[in-house]
Coordinates of C-alpha atoms and ligand atoms in Angstrom, one line a residue:
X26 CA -31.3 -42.1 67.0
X27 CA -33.8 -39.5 68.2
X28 CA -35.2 -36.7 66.4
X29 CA -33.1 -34.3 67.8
X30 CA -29.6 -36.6 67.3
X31 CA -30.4 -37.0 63.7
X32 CA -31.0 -33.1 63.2
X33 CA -27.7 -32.3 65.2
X34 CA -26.0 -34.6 62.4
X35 CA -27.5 -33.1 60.6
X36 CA -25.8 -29.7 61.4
X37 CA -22.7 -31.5 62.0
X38 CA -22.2 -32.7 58.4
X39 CA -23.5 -29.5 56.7
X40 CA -20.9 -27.6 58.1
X41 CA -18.4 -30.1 57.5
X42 CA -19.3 -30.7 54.0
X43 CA -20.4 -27.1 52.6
X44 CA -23.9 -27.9 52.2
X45 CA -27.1 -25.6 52.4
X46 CA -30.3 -27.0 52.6
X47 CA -33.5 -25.2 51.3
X48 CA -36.9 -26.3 52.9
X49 CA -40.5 -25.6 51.2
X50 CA -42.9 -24.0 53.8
X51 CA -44.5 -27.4 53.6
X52 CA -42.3 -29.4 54.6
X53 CA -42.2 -30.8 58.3
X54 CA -41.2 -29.1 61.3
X55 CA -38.4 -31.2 62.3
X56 CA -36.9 -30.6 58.5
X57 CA -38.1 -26.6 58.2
X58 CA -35.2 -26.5 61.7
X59 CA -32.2 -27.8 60.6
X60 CA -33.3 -25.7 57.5
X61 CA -30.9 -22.5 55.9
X62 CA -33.5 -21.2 54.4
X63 CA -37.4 -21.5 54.4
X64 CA -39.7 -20.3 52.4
X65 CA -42.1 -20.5 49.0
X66 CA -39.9 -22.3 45.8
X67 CA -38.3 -19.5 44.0
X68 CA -37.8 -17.1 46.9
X69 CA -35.8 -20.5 48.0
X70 CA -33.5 -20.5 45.1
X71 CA -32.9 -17.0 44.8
X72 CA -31.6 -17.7 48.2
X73 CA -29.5 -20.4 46.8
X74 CA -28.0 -18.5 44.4
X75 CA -26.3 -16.0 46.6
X76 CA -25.1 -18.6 48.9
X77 CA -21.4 -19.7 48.8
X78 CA -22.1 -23.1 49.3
X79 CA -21.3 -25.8 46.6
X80 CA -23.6 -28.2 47.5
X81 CA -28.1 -27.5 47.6
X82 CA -30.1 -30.1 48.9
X83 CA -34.0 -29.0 48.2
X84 CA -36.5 -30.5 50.5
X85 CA -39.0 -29.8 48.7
X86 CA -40.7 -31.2 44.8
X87 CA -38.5 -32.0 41.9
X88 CA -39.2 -28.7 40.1
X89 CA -38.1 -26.5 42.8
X90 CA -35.1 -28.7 42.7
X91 CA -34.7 -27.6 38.9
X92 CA -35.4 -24.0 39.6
X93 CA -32.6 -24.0 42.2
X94 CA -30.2 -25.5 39.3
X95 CA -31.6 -23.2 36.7
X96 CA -29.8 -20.1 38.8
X97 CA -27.0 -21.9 40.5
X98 CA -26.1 -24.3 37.5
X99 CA -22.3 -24.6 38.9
X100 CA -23.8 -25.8 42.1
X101 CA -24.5 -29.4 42.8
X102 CA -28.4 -29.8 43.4
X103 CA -29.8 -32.8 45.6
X104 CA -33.5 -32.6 45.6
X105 CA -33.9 -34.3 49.1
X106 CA -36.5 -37.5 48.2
X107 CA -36.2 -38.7 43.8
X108 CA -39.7 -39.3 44.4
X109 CA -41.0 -36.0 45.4
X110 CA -42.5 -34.8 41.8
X111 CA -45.1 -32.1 41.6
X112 CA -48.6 -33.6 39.4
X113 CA -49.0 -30.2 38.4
X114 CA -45.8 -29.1 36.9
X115 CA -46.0 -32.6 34.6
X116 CA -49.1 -32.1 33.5
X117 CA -48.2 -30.4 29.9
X118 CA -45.7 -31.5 28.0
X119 CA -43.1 -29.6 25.6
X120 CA -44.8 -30.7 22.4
X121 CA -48.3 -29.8 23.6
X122 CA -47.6 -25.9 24.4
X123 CA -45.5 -26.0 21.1
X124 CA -48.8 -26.9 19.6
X125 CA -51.0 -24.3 22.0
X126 CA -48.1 -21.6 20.4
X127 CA -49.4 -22.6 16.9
X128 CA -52.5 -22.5 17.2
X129 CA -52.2 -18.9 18.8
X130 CA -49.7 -17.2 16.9
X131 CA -48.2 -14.0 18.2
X132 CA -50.0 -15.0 22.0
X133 CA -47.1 -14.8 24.4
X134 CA -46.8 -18.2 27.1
X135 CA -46.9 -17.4 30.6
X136 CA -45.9 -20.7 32.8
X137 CA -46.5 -20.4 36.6
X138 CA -43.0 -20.9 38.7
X139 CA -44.9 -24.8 39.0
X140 CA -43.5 -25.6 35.5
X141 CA -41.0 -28.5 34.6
X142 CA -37.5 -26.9 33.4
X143 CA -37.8 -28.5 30.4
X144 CA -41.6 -26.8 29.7
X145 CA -39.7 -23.7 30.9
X146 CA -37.7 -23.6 27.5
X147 CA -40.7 -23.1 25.1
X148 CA -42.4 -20.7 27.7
X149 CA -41.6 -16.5 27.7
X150 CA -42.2 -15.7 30.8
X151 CA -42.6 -17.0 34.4
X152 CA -44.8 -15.8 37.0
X153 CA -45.1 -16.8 40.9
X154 CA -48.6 -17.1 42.5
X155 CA -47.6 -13.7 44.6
X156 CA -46.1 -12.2 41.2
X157 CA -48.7 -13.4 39.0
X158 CA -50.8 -10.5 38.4
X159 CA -48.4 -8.0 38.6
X160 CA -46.0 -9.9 35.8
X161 CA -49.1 -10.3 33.4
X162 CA -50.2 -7.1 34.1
X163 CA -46.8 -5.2 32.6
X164 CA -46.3 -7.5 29.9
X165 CA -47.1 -5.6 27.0
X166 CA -48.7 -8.8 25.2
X167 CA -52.8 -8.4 25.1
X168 CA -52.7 -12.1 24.5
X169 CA -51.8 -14.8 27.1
X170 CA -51.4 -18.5 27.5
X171 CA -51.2 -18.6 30.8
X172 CA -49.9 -23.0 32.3
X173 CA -50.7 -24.8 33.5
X174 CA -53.0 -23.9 36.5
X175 CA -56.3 -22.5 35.2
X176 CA -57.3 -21.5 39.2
X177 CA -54.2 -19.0 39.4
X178 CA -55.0 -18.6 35.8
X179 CA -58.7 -17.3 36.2
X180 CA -57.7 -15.3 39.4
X181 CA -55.2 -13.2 37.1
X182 CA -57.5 -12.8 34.3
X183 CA -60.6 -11.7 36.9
X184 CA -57.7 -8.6 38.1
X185 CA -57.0 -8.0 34.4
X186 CA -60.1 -7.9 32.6
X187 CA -58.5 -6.0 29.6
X188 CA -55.9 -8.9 29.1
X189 CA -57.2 -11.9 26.8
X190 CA -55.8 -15.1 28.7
X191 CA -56.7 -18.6 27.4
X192 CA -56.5 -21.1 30.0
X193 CA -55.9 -25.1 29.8
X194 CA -57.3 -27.3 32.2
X195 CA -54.2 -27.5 34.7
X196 CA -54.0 -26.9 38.1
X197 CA -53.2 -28.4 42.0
X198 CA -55.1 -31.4 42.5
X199 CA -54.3 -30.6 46.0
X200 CA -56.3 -27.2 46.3
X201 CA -58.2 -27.7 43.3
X202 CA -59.6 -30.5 45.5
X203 CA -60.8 -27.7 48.3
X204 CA -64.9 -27.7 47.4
X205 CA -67.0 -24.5 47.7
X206 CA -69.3 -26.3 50.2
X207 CA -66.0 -26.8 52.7
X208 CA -65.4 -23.1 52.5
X209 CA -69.0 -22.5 54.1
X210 CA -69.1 -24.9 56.7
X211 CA -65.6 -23.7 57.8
X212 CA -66.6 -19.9 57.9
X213 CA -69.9 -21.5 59.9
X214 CA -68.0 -23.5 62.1
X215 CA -65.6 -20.5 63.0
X216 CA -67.5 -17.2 62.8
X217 CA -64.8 -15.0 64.0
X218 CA -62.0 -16.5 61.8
X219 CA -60.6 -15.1 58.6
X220 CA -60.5 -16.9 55.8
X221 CA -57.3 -17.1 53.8
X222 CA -56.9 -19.0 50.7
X223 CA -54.2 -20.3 47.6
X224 CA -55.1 -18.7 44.4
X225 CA -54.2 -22.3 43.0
X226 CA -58.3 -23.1 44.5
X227 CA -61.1 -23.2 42.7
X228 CA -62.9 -19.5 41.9
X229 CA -65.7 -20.6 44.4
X230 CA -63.5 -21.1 47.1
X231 CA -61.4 -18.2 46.7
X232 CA -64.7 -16.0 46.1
X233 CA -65.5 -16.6 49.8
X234 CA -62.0 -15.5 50.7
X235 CA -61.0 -12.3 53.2
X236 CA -57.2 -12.8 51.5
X237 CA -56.1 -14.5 48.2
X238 CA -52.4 -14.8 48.4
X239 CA -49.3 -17.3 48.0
X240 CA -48.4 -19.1 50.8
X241 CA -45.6 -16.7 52.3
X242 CA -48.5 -13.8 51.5
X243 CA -50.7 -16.0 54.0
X244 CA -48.0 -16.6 56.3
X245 CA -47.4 -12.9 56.6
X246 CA -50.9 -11.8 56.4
X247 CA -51.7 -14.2 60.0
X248 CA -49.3 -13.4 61.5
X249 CA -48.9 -9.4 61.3
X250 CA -53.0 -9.4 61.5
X251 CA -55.0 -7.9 64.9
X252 CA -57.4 -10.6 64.1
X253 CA -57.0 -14.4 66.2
X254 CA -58.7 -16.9 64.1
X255 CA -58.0 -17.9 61.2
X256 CA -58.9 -20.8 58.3
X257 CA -56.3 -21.5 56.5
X258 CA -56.7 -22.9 52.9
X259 CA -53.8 -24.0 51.8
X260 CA -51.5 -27.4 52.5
X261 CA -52.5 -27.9 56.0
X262 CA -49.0 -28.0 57.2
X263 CA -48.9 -24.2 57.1
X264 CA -51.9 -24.1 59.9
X265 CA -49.6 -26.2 62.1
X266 CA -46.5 -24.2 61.7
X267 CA -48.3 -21.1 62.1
X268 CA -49.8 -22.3 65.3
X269 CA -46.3 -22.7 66.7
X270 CA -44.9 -19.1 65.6
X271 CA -48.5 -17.3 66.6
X272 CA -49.4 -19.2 70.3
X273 CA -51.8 -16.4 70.8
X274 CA -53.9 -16.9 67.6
X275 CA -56.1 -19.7 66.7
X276 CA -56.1 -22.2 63.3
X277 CA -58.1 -24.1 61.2
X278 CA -57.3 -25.9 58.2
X279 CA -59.8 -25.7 55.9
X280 CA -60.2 -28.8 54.5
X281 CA -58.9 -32.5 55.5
X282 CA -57.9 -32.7 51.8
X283 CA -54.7 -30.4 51.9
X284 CA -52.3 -32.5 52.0
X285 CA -49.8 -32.5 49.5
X286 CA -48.0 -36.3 49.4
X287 CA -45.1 -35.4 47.3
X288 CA -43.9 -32.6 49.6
X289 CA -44.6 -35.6 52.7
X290 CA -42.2 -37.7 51.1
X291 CA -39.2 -36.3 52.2
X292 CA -38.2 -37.5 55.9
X293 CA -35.9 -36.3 58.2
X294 CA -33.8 -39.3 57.6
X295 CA -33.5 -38.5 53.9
X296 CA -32.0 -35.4 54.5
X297 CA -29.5 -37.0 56.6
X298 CA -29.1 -39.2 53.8
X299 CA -28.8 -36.7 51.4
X300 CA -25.6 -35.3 53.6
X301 CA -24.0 -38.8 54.0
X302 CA -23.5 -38.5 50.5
X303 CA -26.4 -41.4 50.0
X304 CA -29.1 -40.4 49.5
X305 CA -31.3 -38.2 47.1
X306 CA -31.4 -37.5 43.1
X307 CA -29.1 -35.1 42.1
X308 CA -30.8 -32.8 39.5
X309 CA -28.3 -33.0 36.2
X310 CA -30.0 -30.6 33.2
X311 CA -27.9 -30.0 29.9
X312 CA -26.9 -26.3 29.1
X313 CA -29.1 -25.5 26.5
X314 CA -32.4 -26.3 28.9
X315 CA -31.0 -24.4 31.8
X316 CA -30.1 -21.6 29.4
X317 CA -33.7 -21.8 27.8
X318 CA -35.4 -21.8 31.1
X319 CA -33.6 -18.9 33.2
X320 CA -34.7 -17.0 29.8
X321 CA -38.0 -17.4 31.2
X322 CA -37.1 -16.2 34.5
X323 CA -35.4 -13.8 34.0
X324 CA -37.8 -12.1 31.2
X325 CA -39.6 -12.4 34.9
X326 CA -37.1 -10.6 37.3
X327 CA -37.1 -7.9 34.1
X328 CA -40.5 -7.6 35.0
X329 CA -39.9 -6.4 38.5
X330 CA -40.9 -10.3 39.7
Ligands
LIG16 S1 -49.3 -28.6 46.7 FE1 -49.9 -28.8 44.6 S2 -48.6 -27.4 43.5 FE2 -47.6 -27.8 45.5 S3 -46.2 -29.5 45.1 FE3 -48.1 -30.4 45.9 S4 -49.3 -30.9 44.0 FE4 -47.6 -29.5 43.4

């Protein structure tokens, strides 16, 4: 089958069966069109949740899977490839924030949206790279732990100086890899071109940034700007599917090192998969996690996120 024949089965058997599919901005073009909805994780499943549709397959990592599932339990939720985890969202476990919680009593968790379900339960409050600051900033808590990424982490506490956040050594191995030196030769390679970076970089890279934002806030930023270069420093599938919407504009990933393999695990042919009925892992969490964890969100959407 070509491309295009698997993607108009695609169609064929979503409509048939009742099935929306959610793709992260990162995933491939081919998957992003027979996509319902595109877009950054949680945006995604907020979108899920006001769909009639029984059946979610997430092209995307396995915690965006369980975010979808925390606000559409009564849905069935497919994440697209089992193998598609997130390194960042595993790195803590329960036990070791219960232990960060004692040893700073009365200091309130924040866990970025990038957070297992199940880390979700001992955490008060999530926050998404774009909602980050604003979230911490109306908590009323002085005191933060803010998981598990200490680059979004140190970006939030550098627009909050009057909050005390401790930070633990988390963070993207994928833009975490970005180094400082990159950032230069980029800006000297491209004079004219803006340079727009993920808050889950290192403060050295961001530093050098014209715009900090998440990856829908970069999307946005290129493509309402005057300005027709830009480097982009996030997962370098965002350059490529901005060059398609924005034919006038130039650009430039910023490093060869954005590449996120979890979210390039998912193929066009799993998604087809996934709609056969054969393919996939659907996400199963027991009641008291995914009551637990939309605590955490929603102490969130209380908080104008
Ligand atoms: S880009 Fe980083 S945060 Fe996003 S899924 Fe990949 S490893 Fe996780």
């Amino acid at each position: 089958m070509t491309i295009n024949e698997v993607q108009q089965e695609i169609l064929r058997l979503k409509k048939e069966k009742d099935i929306c599919i959610l793709a992260h901005s990162y995933q491939a073009r081919e998957i992003l069109e027979i996509a319902d909805f595109t877009g950054d994780s949680y945006a995604l499943s907020k979108m899920a949740a006001k769909t009639e549709n029984k059946t979610v397959i997430m092209c995307g990592v396995r915690f965006m899977a369980e975010t979808v599932k925390i606000l559409s339990p009564e849905k069935k939720v497919i994440l697209s490839n089992g193998t598609a985890g997130c390194p960042m969202a595993e790195q803590f476990t329960k036990d070791e924030i219960l232990a960060l919680k004692e040893k700073y009593p009365g200091y309130a968790v924040v866990a970025y949206i990038n957070t297992t379900a199940e880390l979700k339960t001992v955490c008060d409050v999530c926050v998404t790279s774009s909602s980050a600051v604003q979230i911490v900033g109306s908590m009323e808590n002085k005191n933060i732990i803010f998981i598990p990424d200490c680059n979004l982490g140190s970006f939030v506490a550098d627009k909050l100086p009057e909050k005390n956040i401790v930070l633990l050594q988390g963070g993207c191995p994928v833009h975490a890899a970005v180094k400082p030196e990159e950032a230069q030769q980029a800006k000297k390679l491209h004079p004219c071109a803006e340079l727009l970076v993920h808050p889950e970089c290192v403060p050295a890279v961001s530093k050098q940034a014209d715009y900090i934002g998440s990856t829908s806030g970069i999307m946005d930023y290129a493509q309402s700007s005057d300005k027709k270069e830009f480097i982009i420093g996030t997962e370098n599938s965002i350059a490529e599917h901005l060059q398609y919407a924005c034919p006038d504009k130039k650009f430039y990933p910023l490093s060869k090192s954005l590449v996120c393999l979890d979210m390039k695990a998912t193929t066009l042919i799993d998604v087809l998969d996934c709609c056969k009925g054969e393919g996939g892992e659907e996400i199963v969490l027991d009641e008291e996690t995914v009551k637990k964890a939309r605590g955490c969100i929603d102490a969130m959407i209380a908080l104008g996120g």
